[in-house]
Amino acid sequence: MRSVEEHQRVVDELIAARPAATTGLAEAEHLVLADNVAATVSLPVFDNSAMDGYAVRAADIVGATAESPVTLPVAEDIPAGRTDIPTLEAGTAHRIMTGAPMPPGATAVVPVEATDGRTDVVTIREAADEGRHIRRAGEDVAAGTTVLRAGQVVTPAAVGLAAALGLHELPVIPRQRVLVISTGSELVSPGSPLQPGQIYESNSIMLAAAVRDAGADVVATPAVSDDVAQFAAVLDRYAAEADLIITSGGVSAGAYEVVKDAFGRDGDQGVDFVKVAMQPGMPQGTGRVAGTPIITLPGNPVSALVSFEVFIRPALRAAMGLPDAHRPRRSAVLTEALTSPRGKRQFRRGVFDPGAGTVTSWGPPASHHLRWFASANCLLDISEDVEQIAAGSELRIWDLR
Ligand code: AMP
Ligand code: MG
């Protein structure tokens, strides 16, 4: 049997980064920059007022106080966006708004609160030092400066800065595009009535959610019956649009294992079927379909999602350059005694209490108990060589929060 680490390496090698591309700002959020970004303009672009008030020469209002105010004629009105920028003559004031361009000749702004606010002649009750309330061109960013770096995740502030610099695109590592195929003749879409023997199909919506949560895109989520022709038709239809194909079901040891049947059980048709020493998630497969990587997950919902967490999520995130490919690993004190199968790495669902530093196993280990996973917040990571764990032991957990 293959170890979890060995299979992780196989999956890591299978999933490759897409070539860098430029993308619109709105699509760039959460992606990783493929290149440094330099400012093409300065910020602020021009000297402008930091306050609503009056642009003046500081020398004209020296000594102004409430008791001995200075009165100046208001020669111009400069709202934000005015593009014909007048010059301030000595002995006059211009009414000016926040963000409006400073008139040449002005050396300070007096806030409206320190005046009577009139528009013909203004009475000023406060002196100002030179430069007061002026935002200088380039004091935030000088043109030519590298403002964003390759490898950084695009955040709201980063797209805001790019837009402020007049950029409408960013160079990014594109999202991986993932095709999610569910297999099983027993599966019925949620919302339709069930016949005896049928169950609701839950893996495609669940794995698609996990793909998006990992930061990747979902191409489509078709579900097929255990019919090789149907399965092949879905691959034909979608595989070329995907960077990765994930299937669930049809890889166990029984009959009607559509994924195994489609690729040949002896691994001669592009997919290797292997057993990984883990619980849940032992039957796994990896390979390529017409060049596109494919990972075949077991069908039990808990196995499928645990397998995604252990193998696919970190590889997808690494291929997108995301800095935190792995879930945070923590150590927690186990609240009860547990057993684990010898020779298999067990990933139980758990509830981690960060305040107490404890973890409680959540639900039975068998892989059809999805209900417990839905209220778990971590995976317990129990080594192959451990069979008994006493209450109070320190245990490694993967923090899913
Ligand atoms: P398989 O790996 O195809 O043998 O499936 C193992 C178990 O998982 C069976 O009980 C299936 O009914 C169940 N299963 C497989 N695929 C899905 C799915 N997409 N949604 C819900 N249950 C599934
Ligand atoms: Mg099946």
Short mmCIF file of C-alpha atoms and ligand atoms in Angstrom, two decimals:
data_model
loop_
_atom_site.label_atom_id
_atom_site.label_comp_id
_atom_site.label_asym_id
_atom_site.label_seq_id
_atom_site.Cartn_x
_atom_site.Cartn_y
_atom_site.Cartn_z
CA MET A 1 0.00 0.00 0.00
CA ARG A 2 1.10 3.54 -0.77
CA SER A 3 1.60 5.95 2.13
CA VAL A 4 -0.36 9.19 2.38
CA GLU A 5 2.87 11.17 1.81
CA GLU A 6 3.71 9.18 -1.31
CA HIS A 7 0.26 9.74 -2.76
CA GLN A 8 0.44 13.44 -1.84
CA ARG A 9 3.65 13.67 -3.87
CA VAL A 10 2.02 11.97 -6.87
CA VAL A 11 -0.92 14.39 -6.76
CA ASP A 12 1.39 17.40 -6.28
CA GLU A 13 3.32 16.44 -9.39
CA LEU A 14 0.15 15.93 -11.38
CA ILE A 15 -1.32 19.39 -10.80
CA ALA A 16 0.69 22.12 -12.52
CA ALA A 17 0.33 25.90 -12.41
CA ARG A 18 -1.34 27.53 -15.40
CA PRO A 19 0.72 30.10 -17.31
CA ALA A 20 0.55 33.63 -15.95
CA ALA A 21 -2.16 35.82 -17.48
CA THR A 22 -3.57 39.29 -17.09
CA THR A 23 -7.02 39.55 -15.64
CA GLY A 24 -9.47 42.34 -14.91
CA LEU A 25 -9.27 43.79 -11.41
CA ALA A 26 -12.65 42.42 -10.38
CA GLU A 27 -11.52 38.87 -11.20
CA ALA A 28 -8.09 39.23 -9.61
CA GLU A 29 -9.12 39.16 -5.97
CA HIS A 30 -7.81 36.11 -4.05
CA LEU A 31 -5.43 35.24 -6.90
CA VAL A 32 -1.65 35.48 -6.62
CA LEU A 33 0.31 38.06 -8.57
CA ALA A 34 2.54 36.54 -11.23
CA ASP A 35 4.68 39.67 -11.53
CA ASN A 36 5.68 42.83 -9.72
CA VAL A 37 3.46 45.84 -10.37
CA ALA A 38 5.00 49.31 -10.68
CA ALA A 39 3.17 52.61 -10.34
CA THR A 40 2.69 54.41 -13.65
CA VAL A 41 1.51 57.61 -11.93
CA SER A 42 2.22 59.17 -8.55
CA LEU A 43 -0.26 59.20 -5.68
CA PRO A 44 -1.57 61.71 -4.95
CA VAL A 45 -1.47 62.58 -8.62
CA PHE A 46 -1.26 66.33 -7.80
CA ASP A 47 -1.05 68.55 -4.71
CA ASN A 48 -4.56 68.69 -3.31
CA SER A 49 -6.53 69.87 -0.33
CA ALA A 50 -6.94 67.56 2.65
CA MET A 51 -9.89 69.59 3.98
CA ASP A 52 -12.97 71.47 2.90
CA GLY A 53 -11.96 75.11 3.48
CA TYR A 54 -9.97 77.92 1.93
CA ALA A 55 -6.66 77.87 0.07
CA VAL A 56 -4.56 80.82 1.20
CA ARG A 57 -1.03 82.10 1.46
CA ALA A 58 0.00 81.29 5.01
CA ALA A 59 1.75 84.67 5.08
CA ASP A 60 -1.61 86.43 4.57
CA ILE A 61 -3.17 85.01 7.75
CA VAL A 62 -0.23 85.23 10.17
CA GLY A 63 -1.56 85.92 13.68
CA ALA A 64 -5.21 85.27 12.84
CA THR A 65 -7.25 84.32 15.96
CA ALA A 66 -10.89 84.44 17.03
CA GLU A 67 -10.18 87.82 18.69
CA SER A 68 -8.31 89.29 15.72
CA PRO A 69 -9.51 87.46 12.59
CA VAL A 70 -8.26 88.15 9.05
CA THR A 71 -10.71 88.86 6.24
CA LEU A 72 -9.87 87.99 2.60
CA PRO A 73 -11.87 88.25 -0.63
CA VAL A 74 -12.82 84.85 -2.08
CA ALA A 75 -11.60 84.96 -5.68
CA GLU A 76 -12.36 81.41 -6.87
CA ASP A 77 -14.32 78.31 -5.98
CA ILE A 78 -12.45 75.01 -6.54
CA PRO A 79 -14.55 71.86 -6.20
CA ALA A 80 -12.97 68.42 -6.58
CA GLY A 81 -12.68 67.65 -10.29
CA ARG A 82 -12.06 71.22 -11.46
CA THR A 83 -9.48 70.90 -14.23
CA ASP A 84 -8.70 74.56 -15.07
CA ILE A 85 -6.63 75.40 -12.07
CA PRO A 86 -6.56 79.10 -11.18
CA THR A 87 -3.60 80.83 -9.51
CA LEU A 88 -4.06 82.33 -6.06
CA GLU A 89 -3.18 86.01 -5.97
CA ALA A 90 -1.68 87.43 -2.79
CA GLY A 91 -4.26 88.82 -0.38
CA THR A 92 -7.08 86.56 -1.65
CA ALA A 93 -8.52 83.15 -0.74
CA HIS A 94 -10.02 80.37 -2.88
CA ARG A 95 -12.79 78.24 -1.47
CA ILE A 96 -11.57 74.66 -1.93
CA MET A 97 -12.98 71.18 -1.32
CA THR A 98 -11.25 67.99 -0.16
CA GLY A 99 -9.35 66.40 -3.04
CA ALA A 100 -9.49 69.53 -5.23
CA PRO A 101 -6.21 70.66 -6.83
CA MET A 102 -4.26 73.28 -4.90
CA PRO A 103 -4.05 76.54 -6.80
CA PRO A 104 -0.47 77.59 -7.56
CA GLY A 105 0.51 80.31 -5.09
CA ALA A 106 -1.45 78.85 -2.18
CA THR A 107 0.67 77.50 0.69
CA ALA A 108 -1.97 76.28 3.17
CA VAL A 109 -5.60 75.33 3.59
CA VAL A 110 -7.74 76.71 6.39
CA PRO A 111 -10.55 74.32 7.36
CA VAL A 112 -14.04 75.73 6.90
CA GLU A 113 -14.61 75.22 10.64
CA ALA A 114 -12.04 77.97 11.37
CA THR A 115 -13.91 80.50 9.16
CA ASP A 116 -17.36 81.98 8.72
CA GLY A 117 -17.75 79.88 5.53
CA ARG A 118 -18.76 82.79 3.28
CA THR A 119 -18.21 82.73 -0.48
CA ASP A 120 -17.69 86.45 -1.20
CA VAL A 121 -15.45 87.55 1.64
CA VAL A 122 -14.21 85.06 4.21
CA THR A 123 -13.27 85.76 7.83
CA ILE A 124 -10.50 83.45 9.07
CA ARG A 125 -10.03 82.83 12.80
CA GLU A 126 -6.91 80.64 12.72
CA ALA A 127 -3.37 81.01 11.37
CA ALA A 128 -1.77 78.14 9.43
CA ASP A 129 1.78 76.91 8.94
CA GLU A 130 3.01 76.58 5.36
CA GLY A 131 1.88 73.26 3.89
CA ARG A 132 -0.95 72.80 6.40
CA HIS A 133 -3.73 70.49 5.14
CA ILE A 134 -2.05 69.95 1.76
CA ARG A 135 -1.62 66.40 0.45
CA ARG A 136 1.51 66.48 -1.67
CA ALA A 137 1.83 64.80 -5.07
CA GLY A 138 3.72 61.52 -4.74
CA GLU A 139 3.76 61.44 -0.93
CA ASP A 140 1.95 58.06 -0.97
CA VAL A 141 3.47 56.57 -4.14
CA ALA A 142 6.17 57.97 -6.42
CA ALA A 143 5.69 56.96 -10.08
CA GLY A 144 7.93 54.01 -10.91
CA THR A 145 7.84 52.48 -7.43
CA THR A 146 7.06 48.75 -7.15
CA VAL A 147 3.83 48.76 -5.18
CA LEU A 148 2.72 45.09 -5.43
CA ARG A 149 5.00 42.07 -5.56
CA ALA A 150 4.90 38.75 -7.40
CA GLY A 151 3.64 36.05 -5.04
CA GLN A 152 1.35 38.30 -3.04
CA VAL A 153 -2.34 37.49 -2.81
CA VAL A 154 -4.56 40.14 -4.35
CA THR A 155 -6.62 41.70 -1.55
CA PRO A 156 -9.32 44.38 -1.66
CA ALA A 157 -6.68 46.99 -0.78
CA ALA A 158 -4.44 45.73 -3.58
CA VAL A 159 -7.17 46.04 -6.24
CA GLY A 160 -8.02 49.44 -4.78
CA LEU A 161 -4.41 50.57 -5.13
CA ALA A 162 -4.18 49.20 -8.67
CA ALA A 163 -7.33 51.10 -9.65
CA ALA A 164 -6.06 54.28 -7.94
CA LEU A 165 -2.97 53.98 -10.14
CA GLY A 166 -5.16 53.72 -13.23
CA LEU A 167 -4.52 50.01 -13.84
CA HIS A 168 -7.47 47.95 -15.03
CA GLU A 169 -5.71 44.58 -15.18
CA LEU A 170 -3.20 42.64 -13.07
CA PRO A 171 -0.78 39.83 -13.92
CA VAL A 172 -1.93 36.74 -12.03
CA ILE A 173 -1.58 33.00 -11.75
CA PRO A 174 -5.00 31.94 -13.02
CA ARG A 175 -7.41 29.78 -11.07
CA GLN A 176 -7.29 26.04 -11.69
CA ARG A 177 -10.42 24.91 -13.57
CA VAL A 178 -11.81 21.71 -12.11
CA LEU A 179 -14.34 19.31 -13.58
CA VAL A 180 -16.20 17.31 -10.89
CA ILE A 181 -17.88 14.09 -12.05
CA SER A 182 -20.07 11.96 -9.78
CA THR A 183 -20.70 8.35 -10.68
CA GLY A 184 -23.36 5.90 -9.51
CA SER A 185 -26.58 4.49 -10.95
CA GLU A 186 -28.23 4.93 -7.55
CA LEU A 187 -27.82 8.71 -7.57
CA VAL A 188 -30.69 11.18 -7.95
CA SER A 189 -30.38 14.97 -7.97
CA PRO A 190 -31.63 16.66 -4.80
CA GLY A 191 -35.13 18.01 -5.38
CA SER A 192 -36.35 14.99 -7.36
CA PRO A 193 -38.36 12.10 -5.84
CA LEU A 194 -36.45 8.96 -4.77
CA GLN A 195 -37.34 5.46 -5.94
CA PRO A 196 -36.61 2.57 -3.59
CA GLY A 197 -32.87 1.88 -3.69
CA GLN A 198 -31.93 5.36 -4.86
CA ILE A 199 -30.10 8.03 -2.85
CA TYR A 200 -29.52 11.70 -3.29
CA GLU A 201 -26.36 12.73 -5.07
CA SER A 202 -24.26 14.83 -2.70
CA ASN A 203 -20.63 14.52 -3.78
CA SER A 204 -20.74 16.86 -6.76
CA ILE A 205 -22.15 19.84 -4.88
CA MET A 206 -19.87 19.09 -1.92
CA LEU A 207 -16.69 18.70 -3.96
CA ALA A 208 -17.54 21.73 -6.09
CA ALA A 209 -17.91 23.75 -2.88
CA ALA A 210 -14.55 22.43 -1.69
CA VAL A 211 -12.96 23.34 -5.03
CA ARG A 212 -14.22 26.91 -4.75
CA ASP A 213 -13.25 27.09 -1.10
CA ALA A 214 -9.74 26.09 -2.17
CA GLY A 215 -9.74 29.11 -4.49
CA ALA A 216 -10.25 27.23 -7.78
CA ASP A 217 -13.05 27.34 -10.36
CA VAL A 218 -15.58 24.62 -11.17
CA VAL A 219 -16.04 23.81 -14.87
CA ALA A 220 -19.14 21.62 -14.45
CA THR A 221 -20.55 18.99 -12.06
CA PRO A 222 -22.08 16.24 -14.17
CA ALA A 223 -23.38 13.06 -12.54
CA VAL A 224 -23.39 9.85 -14.57
CA SER A 225 -24.74 6.36 -13.98
CA ASP A 226 -22.43 3.35 -13.81
CA ASP A 227 -22.20 3.25 -17.57
CA VAL A 228 -18.82 3.51 -19.26
CA ALA A 229 -20.24 5.10 -22.42
CA GLN A 230 -21.99 7.81 -20.42
CA PHE A 231 -18.88 8.44 -18.36
CA ALA A 232 -16.74 8.65 -21.54
CA ALA A 233 -19.23 11.05 -23.13
CA VAL A 234 -18.97 13.42 -20.16
CA LEU A 235 -15.17 13.33 -20.33
CA ASP A 236 -15.32 14.07 -24.06
CA ARG A 237 -17.67 16.96 -23.48
CA TYR A 238 -15.76 18.71 -20.68
CA ALA A 239 -12.20 17.43 -20.24
CA ALA A 240 -10.59 19.93 -22.61
CA GLU A 241 -11.95 22.86 -20.57
CA ALA A 242 -10.44 21.57 -17.33
CA ASP A 243 -7.01 21.69 -15.71
CA LEU A 244 -8.05 18.89 -13.38
CA ILE A 245 -10.78 16.25 -13.38
CA ILE A 246 -12.05 14.85 -10.11
CA THR A 247 -14.33 11.82 -10.11
CA SER A 248 -16.07 10.22 -7.15
CA GLY A 249 -17.22 6.62 -6.87
CA GLY A 250 -16.61 3.64 -9.07
CA VAL A 251 -13.10 2.80 -7.88
CA SER A 252 -13.71 0.08 -5.27
CA ALA A 253 -13.29 -3.66 -5.56
CA GLY A 254 -16.84 -4.56 -6.63
CA ALA A 255 -18.48 -4.97 -9.99
CA TYR A 256 -19.99 -1.95 -11.83
CA GLU A 257 -17.00 0.22 -10.90
CA VAL A 258 -17.47 2.59 -13.80
CA VAL A 259 -14.30 4.63 -13.35
CA LYS A 260 -12.12 1.56 -13.08
CA ASP A 261 -13.92 -0.05 -15.99
CA ALA A 262 -13.48 3.04 -18.15
CA PHE A 263 -9.73 3.19 -17.62
CA GLY A 264 -8.95 -0.50 -17.36
CA ARG A 265 -8.31 -2.03 -13.99
CA ASP A 266 -4.66 -2.76 -14.69
CA GLY A 267 -3.68 0.86 -15.14
CA ASP A 268 -2.85 0.60 -18.84
CA GLN A 269 -5.21 3.38 -19.95
CA GLY A 270 -3.79 6.45 -18.32
CA VAL A 271 -4.99 6.01 -14.74
CA ASP A 272 -3.20 4.18 -11.93
CA PHE A 273 -5.52 2.72 -9.31
CA VAL A 274 -3.79 2.34 -5.96
CA LYS A 275 -4.52 1.66 -2.34
CA VAL A 276 -3.42 4.35 0.08
CA ALA A 277 -2.80 3.42 3.71
CA MET A 278 -5.40 5.75 5.14
CA GLN A 279 -8.87 5.63 6.64
CA PRO A 280 -11.14 6.78 5.16
CA GLY A 281 -10.11 7.03 1.50
CA MET A 282 -8.12 3.89 0.72
CA PRO A 283 -9.00 3.42 -3.00
CA GLN A 284 -7.43 6.24 -5.01
CA GLY A 285 -6.43 6.79 -8.60
CA THR A 286 -4.40 9.32 -10.56
CA GLY A 287 -3.54 9.78 -14.19
CA ARG A 288 -4.33 11.76 -17.32
CA VAL A 289 -7.19 11.86 -19.80
CA ALA A 290 -6.07 13.32 -23.13
CA GLY A 291 -3.37 15.16 -21.19
CA THR A 292 -5.64 16.52 -18.45
CA PRO A 293 -4.83 15.33 -14.92
CA ILE A 294 -7.50 13.17 -13.32
CA ILE A 295 -7.89 12.13 -9.70
CA THR A 296 -10.41 9.41 -8.91
CA LEU A 297 -11.83 9.59 -5.39
CA PRO A 298 -13.83 6.94 -3.58
CA GLY A 299 -17.59 7.45 -3.53
CA ASN A 300 -18.43 7.50 0.13
CA PRO A 301 -19.00 11.18 0.86
CA VAL A 302 -16.71 11.33 3.90
CA SER A 303 -13.95 9.48 2.02
CA ALA A 304 -14.34 11.80 -0.94
CA LEU A 305 -14.12 14.98 1.13
CA VAL A 306 -11.29 13.76 3.37
CA SER A 307 -9.39 12.69 0.24
CA PHE A 308 -9.95 16.13 -1.23
CA GLU A 309 -8.58 17.73 1.96
CA VAL A 310 -5.56 15.47 2.16
CA PHE A 311 -4.51 15.34 -1.50
CA ILE A 312 -6.26 17.82 -3.75
CA ARG A 313 -6.75 20.99 -1.77
CA PRO A 314 -3.05 21.50 -0.94
CA ALA A 315 -1.96 20.65 -4.49
CA LEU A 316 -4.54 23.00 -6.05
CA ARG A 317 -3.55 25.85 -3.75
CA ALA A 318 0.15 25.29 -4.38
CA ALA A 319 -0.48 25.31 -8.15
CA MET A 320 -2.21 28.68 -7.77
CA GLY A 321 0.77 30.01 -5.81
CA LEU A 322 -1.32 30.51 -2.68
CA PRO A 323 0.92 30.89 0.36
CA ASP A 324 -1.07 28.73 2.78
CA ALA A 325 -1.50 25.56 0.74
CA HIS A 326 -1.92 23.44 3.86
CA ARG A 327 -4.52 23.73 6.57
CA PRO A 328 -2.94 24.90 9.80
CA ARG A 329 -1.67 21.94 11.83
CA ARG A 330 -2.15 22.26 15.57
CA SER A 331 -1.63 20.18 18.63
CA ALA A 332 -4.64 19.53 20.88
CA VAL A 333 -5.36 17.41 23.94
CA LEU A 334 -7.69 14.51 23.22
CA THR A 335 -10.77 14.44 25.49
CA GLU A 336 -11.38 10.68 25.23
CA ALA A 337 -9.56 7.43 24.43
CA LEU A 338 -9.55 6.37 20.76
CA THR A 339 -8.51 3.42 18.67
CA SER A 340 -7.12 3.52 15.16
CA PRO A 341 -6.40 0.77 12.61
CA ARG A 342 -2.81 -0.45 12.57
CA GLY A 343 -0.93 0.43 9.41
CA LYS A 344 -3.35 3.14 8.29
CA ARG A 345 -3.22 6.86 8.80
CA GLN A 346 -6.61 7.74 10.19
CA PHE A 347 -8.33 11.06 9.66
CA ARG A 348 -11.25 11.31 12.04
CA ARG A 349 -13.52 14.30 12.09
CA GLY A 350 -13.18 16.34 15.26
CA VAL A 351 -14.28 19.37 17.21
CA PHE A 352 -11.39 21.54 18.33
CA ASP A 353 -11.94 23.90 21.26
CA PRO A 354 -9.26 26.54 20.80
CA GLY A 355 -9.93 28.08 24.24
CA ALA A 356 -9.38 24.82 26.09
CA GLY A 357 -6.85 23.48 23.59
CA THR A 358 -8.80 20.22 23.43
CA VAL A 359 -10.17 18.09 20.63
CA THR A 360 -13.05 15.63 20.64
CA SER A 361 -13.53 12.97 18.00
CA TRP A 362 -16.80 13.69 16.21
CA GLY A 363 -18.87 10.74 15.02
CA PRO A 364 -17.88 7.19 14.05
CA PRO A 365 -14.84 6.63 11.84
CA ALA A 366 -16.84 4.92 9.06
CA SER A 367 -17.04 6.90 5.86
CA HIS A 368 -20.79 7.30 5.37
CA HIS A 369 -21.28 9.45 8.50
CA LEU A 370 -21.37 12.76 6.66
CA ARG A 371 -23.66 14.33 9.22
CA TRP A 372 -20.82 14.62 11.75
CA PHE A 373 -18.43 16.16 9.25
CA ALA A 374 -20.93 18.97 8.73
CA SER A 375 -20.53 20.12 12.34
CA ALA A 376 -16.82 19.27 12.73
CA ASN A 377 -14.12 21.92 12.56
CA CYS A 378 -10.98 19.81 12.29
CA LEU A 379 -9.52 16.49 11.22
CA LEU A 380 -7.68 14.33 13.74
CA ASP A 381 -4.48 13.10 12.10
CA ILE A 382 -3.57 9.74 13.66
CA SER A 383 -0.34 8.07 12.50
CA GLU A 384 -0.17 4.63 10.87
CA ASP A 385 1.68 3.12 13.82
CA VAL A 386 -0.85 4.21 16.48
CA GLU A 387 -3.57 1.79 17.59
CA GLN A 388 -4.60 3.18 20.97
CA ILE A 389 -4.59 6.75 22.13
CA ALA A 390 -5.28 7.54 25.77
CA ALA A 391 -7.49 10.39 26.86
CA GLY A 392 -5.30 13.41 27.62
CA SER A 393 -2.79 12.64 24.85
CA GLU A 394 -1.52 15.37 22.55
CA LEU A 395 -2.78 14.83 19.03
CA ARG A 396 -2.09 16.57 15.72
CA ILE A 397 -5.15 18.15 14.12
CA TRP A 398 -5.80 19.91 10.82
CA ASP A 399 -7.71 23.08 11.54
CA LEU A 400 -10.54 23.42 9.00
CA ARG A 401 -11.93 26.64 10.40
P1 AMP B 1 -18.64 3.62 -4.70
O1 AMP B 1 -17.28 4.12 -4.42
O2 AMP B 1 -19.14 4.02 -6.05
O3 AMP B 1 -18.74 2.16 -4.46
O4 AMP B 1 -19.60 4.33 -3.66
C1 AMP B 1 -19.44 4.09 -2.27
C2 AMP B 1 -20.65 4.58 -1.54
O5 AMP B 1 -20.76 5.98 -1.70
C3 AMP B 1 -21.95 4.01 -2.00
O6 AMP B 1 -22.77 3.81 -0.87
C4 AMP B 1 -22.52 5.06 -2.90
O7 AMP B 1 -23.91 5.03 -2.98
C5 AMP B 1 -22.03 6.31 -2.22
N1 AMP B 1 -21.87 7.40 -3.20
C6 AMP B 1 -21.10 7.33 -4.29
N2 AMP B 1 -21.16 8.47 -4.98
C7 AMP B 1 -22.01 9.27 -4.31
C8 AMP B 1 -22.49 10.58 -4.52
N3 AMP B 1 -22.11 11.31 -5.59
N4 AMP B 1 -23.35 11.11 -3.63
C9 AMP B 1 -23.73 10.39 -2.55
N5 AMP B 1 -23.29 9.15 -2.29
C10 AMP B 1 -22.45 8.59 -3.15
MG MG B 2 -20.64 3.61 -7.20
#
